[in-house]
Amino acid sequence: MATTAADRRMIKIAMSAPYLERDEEQALAFAWRKDHDQEARNRIAMAHMRLVISLAARFRNFGLPFNDLLQEGYIGLLEAAARFEPEREVRFSTYATWWIRASIQDYVLRNWSIVRGGTSSAQKALFFNLRRLRARIARGDAHLTSEAVYREIATALKVSPADVRNMDARLAASDVSLQAPVSGSEENGASHIDFLASDAPLPDEEVTEMIDGERRRQWLHRALERLNEREMKIIRARRLADSSSTLEELGADLGISKERVRQIENRAMEKLRIALCEASPAFA
């Protein structure tokens, strides 16, 4: 990946920043942690920008702008500076490496493809180590089949061979725009989206369903008019309400037994069936 003039200037400035001795690093870290001295934090960050550059360079092969990788790494560096605990007597570079790498990796996962991948720790390890492990295994035995390589990688990273196979397929092909011309030329006007199959019904099917649905609603409305008041109340409560009432609840409300409610419901359903069959033989 090409490095822009701005990238080169930033790299030059970072590489010329002076190193910090252990005692000076500790003093600056305590100044930031206890007194919130912004200048102390900035000095720590600038002194370790070369670490950001080194780690960002390892992710160049993912095809993302190097300047963006540096910016994400710098965000991780500032996060490390904000969380660093100098009393633990650990060098800042050791602590910051984890935050810088995590920030860059998250950026790569979010931007490498339209479809987000590598959400679990195992999937992340597979995403970032697949190519390296495959090359190393191939160097050891050039006669291994692809499936054998997948199995070895799966064992090393504690994932399934299917996960390795799927990730390898994703890394082998980049995203394709649905608006891109199928033939590679815009002359014929056809794009990938024109050939996507839709699960939605055809326009004539939608119109037919709408008309048939309205007709069925009219039939049902007229059939319900044949019920008396008690039958209508039971059918509405048992069949048409979002939350169906129990036989016991309706019996208590109407002052009858639940068995009598069941009999009235069955009689009402038979009335509806007869009315609908008269309206349309298809209901029979």
CSV table of C-alpha atoms in Angstrom, one decimal, residues 128-266:
chain,number,residue,atom,x,y,z
A,128,PHE,CA,-6.1,-12.3,11.6
A,129,ASN,CA,-4.1,-15.5,11.6
A,130,LEU,CA,-5.6,-17.6,8.8
A,131,ARG,CA,-3.2,-16.5,6.1
A,132,ARG,CA,-0.1,-16.7,8.2
A,133,LEU,CA,-0.9,-20.2,9.5
A,134,ARG,CA,-1.9,-21.5,6.1
A,135,ALA,CA,1.4,-20.2,4.6
A,136,ARG,CA,3.4,-21.8,7.4
A,137,ILE,CA,1.6,-25.2,7.1
A,138,ALA,CA,2.1,-25.1,3.4
A,139,ARG,CA,5.8,-24.5,3.7
A,140,GLY,CA,6.0,-27.5,6.0
A,141,ASP,CA,4.3,-29.9,3.7
A,142,ALA,CA,3.4,-28.7,0.2
A,143,HIS,CA,1.4,-31.8,-0.6
A,144,LEU,CA,-1.3,-31.3,2.0
A,145,THR,CA,-4.8,-30.9,0.6
A,146,SER,CA,-6.9,-27.9,1.4
A,147,GLU,CA,-9.1,-29.9,3.8
A,148,ALA,CA,-6.0,-31.1,5.7
A,149,VAL,CA,-4.8,-27.5,6.0
A,150,TYR,CA,-8.2,-26.4,7.3
A,151,ARG,CA,-8.1,-29.2,9.9
A,152,GLU,CA,-4.7,-28.2,11.2
A,153,ILE,CA,-5.7,-24.5,11.4
A,154,ALA,CA,-8.9,-25.4,13.1
A,155,THR,CA,-7.0,-27.4,15.7
A,156,ALA,CA,-4.5,-24.6,16.3
A,157,LEU,CA,-7.2,-21.9,16.7
A,158,LYS,CA,-9.8,-24.1,18.4
A,159,VAL,CA,-12.5,-23.5,15.8
A,160,SER,CA,-14.3,-25.9,13.4
A,161,PRO,CA,-12.9,-26.8,9.9
A,162,ALA,CA,-16.1,-25.3,8.5
A,163,ASP,CA,-15.4,-21.9,10.2
A,164,VAL,CA,-11.9,-22.0,8.6
A,165,ARG,CA,-13.3,-22.9,5.2
A,166,ASN,CA,-15.9,-20.1,5.3
A,167,MET,CA,-13.3,-17.5,6.5
A,168,ASP,CA,-10.9,-18.6,3.8
A,169,ALA,CA,-13.7,-18.0,1.2
A,170,ARG,CA,-14.4,-14.6,2.6
A,171,LEU,CA,-10.8,-13.5,2.6
A,172,ALA,CA,-10.3,-14.8,-1.0
A,173,ALA,CA,-13.1,-12.5,-2.4
A,174,SER,CA,-13.8,-8.8,-1.9
A,175,ASP,CA,-17.2,-7.2,-1.7
A,176,VAL,CA,-19.0,-6.5,-5.0
A,177,SER,CA,-21.3,-3.6,-5.3
A,178,LEU,CA,-24.9,-4.6,-6.3
A,179,GLN,CA,-24.8,-1.5,-8.7
A,180,ALA,CA,-21.7,-2.7,-10.5
A,181,PRO,CA,-22.3,-3.7,-14.2
A,182,VAL,CA,-22.5,-7.5,-14.7
A,183,SER,CA,-20.3,-7.5,-17.8
A,184,GLY,CA,-17.8,-5.0,-16.4
A,185,SER,CA,-19.1,-2.3,-18.7
A,186,GLU,CA,-21.9,0.2,-18.2
A,187,GLU,CA,-23.0,0.0,-21.9
A,188,ASN,CA,-25.7,-2.8,-21.5
A,189,GLY,CA,-27.1,-1.2,-18.3
A,190,ALA,CA,-27.5,-4.5,-16.4
A,191,SER,CA,-26.2,-4.6,-12.8
A,192,HIS,CA,-26.0,-7.4,-10.2
A,193,ILE,CA,-29.1,-6.1,-8.4
A,194,ASP,CA,-31.2,-6.7,-11.6
A,195,PHE,CA,-30.7,-10.5,-11.2
A,196,LEU,CA,-31.5,-10.8,-7.5
A,197,ALA,CA,-34.5,-13.0,-6.9
A,198,SER,CA,-37.2,-11.5,-4.7
A,199,ASP,CA,-39.4,-13.5,-2.3
A,200,ALA,CA,-42.1,-10.9,-2.5
A,201,PRO,CA,-45.3,-11.9,-4.4
A,202,LEU,CA,-45.8,-10.7,-7.9
A,203,PRO,CA,-48.0,-7.6,-8.4
A,204,ASP,CA,-50.9,-9.6,-9.8
A,205,GLU,CA,-50.7,-12.0,-6.9
A,206,GLU,CA,-50.8,-9.1,-4.4
A,207,VAL,CA,-53.9,-7.6,-6.1
A,208,THR,CA,-55.6,-11.0,-6.2
A,209,GLU,CA,-54.8,-11.6,-2.5
A,210,MET,CA,-56.1,-8.1,-1.6
A,211,ILE,CA,-59.4,-8.7,-3.5
A,212,ASP,CA,-59.9,-12.2,-2.1
A,213,GLY,CA,-59.1,-11.0,1.4
A,214,GLU,CA,-61.7,-8.2,1.2
A,215,ARG,CA,-64.2,-10.7,-0.2
A,216,ARG,CA,-63.6,-13.1,2.7
A,217,ARG,CA,-63.9,-10.3,5.2
A,218,GLN,CA,-67.3,-9.5,3.8
A,219,TRP,CA,-68.5,-13.1,3.9
A,220,LEU,CA,-67.3,-13.4,7.5
A,221,HIS,CA,-69.1,-10.2,8.5
A,222,ARG,CA,-72.4,-11.4,7.0
A,223,ALA,CA,-71.9,-14.8,8.6
A,224,LEU,CA,-71.4,-13.3,12.1
A,225,GLU,CA,-74.7,-11.4,11.7
A,226,ARG,CA,-76.5,-14.8,12.0
A,227,LEU,CA,-75.3,-15.2,15.6
A,228,ASN,CA,-77.4,-14.1,18.5
A,229,GLU,CA,-76.0,-11.8,21.2
A,230,ARG,CA,-74.6,-14.5,23.5
A,231,GLU,CA,-73.1,-16.5,20.7
A,232,MET,CA,-71.4,-13.4,19.3
A,233,LYS,CA,-70.0,-12.6,22.7
A,234,ILE,CA,-68.5,-16.1,23.1
A,235,ILE,CA,-67.1,-16.2,19.6
A,236,ARG,CA,-65.5,-12.7,20.0
A,237,ALA,CA,-64.0,-13.7,23.3
A,238,ARG,CA,-62.8,-17.2,22.3
A,239,ARG,CA,-61.9,-16.7,18.6
A,240,LEU,CA,-61.5,-13.1,17.6
A,241,ALA,CA,-59.8,-11.5,20.7
A,242,ASP,CA,-56.0,-11.1,20.8
A,243,SER,CA,-56.1,-12.9,24.2
A,244,SER,CA,-58.6,-15.8,24.2
A,245,SER,CA,-60.8,-16.1,27.3
A,246,THR,CA,-61.2,-19.5,29.0
A,247,LEU,CA,-64.4,-21.4,29.3
A,248,GLU,CA,-64.4,-20.8,33.0
A,249,GLU,CA,-64.1,-17.1,32.7
A,250,LEU,CA,-66.9,-16.8,30.2
A,251,GLY,CA,-69.1,-19.1,32.2
A,252,ALA,CA,-68.6,-16.9,35.3
A,253,ASP,CA,-69.4,-13.8,33.3
A,254,LEU,CA,-72.5,-15.2,31.7
A,255,GLY,CA,-73.7,-17.1,34.8
A,256,ILE,CA,-73.6,-20.6,33.1
A,257,SER,CA,-71.3,-23.6,33.3
A,258,LYS,CA,-68.2,-24.0,31.2
A,259,GLU,CA,-69.7,-27.0,29.5
A,260,ARG,CA,-72.7,-24.8,28.4
A,261,VAL,CA,-70.2,-22.2,27.1
A,262,ARG,CA,-68.5,-25.0,25.0
A,263,GLN,CA,-71.9,-26.1,23.6
A,264,ILE,CA,-72.8,-22.6,22.6
A,265,GLU,CA,-69.4,-22.0,21.0
A,266,ASN,CA,-69.7,-25.3,18.9
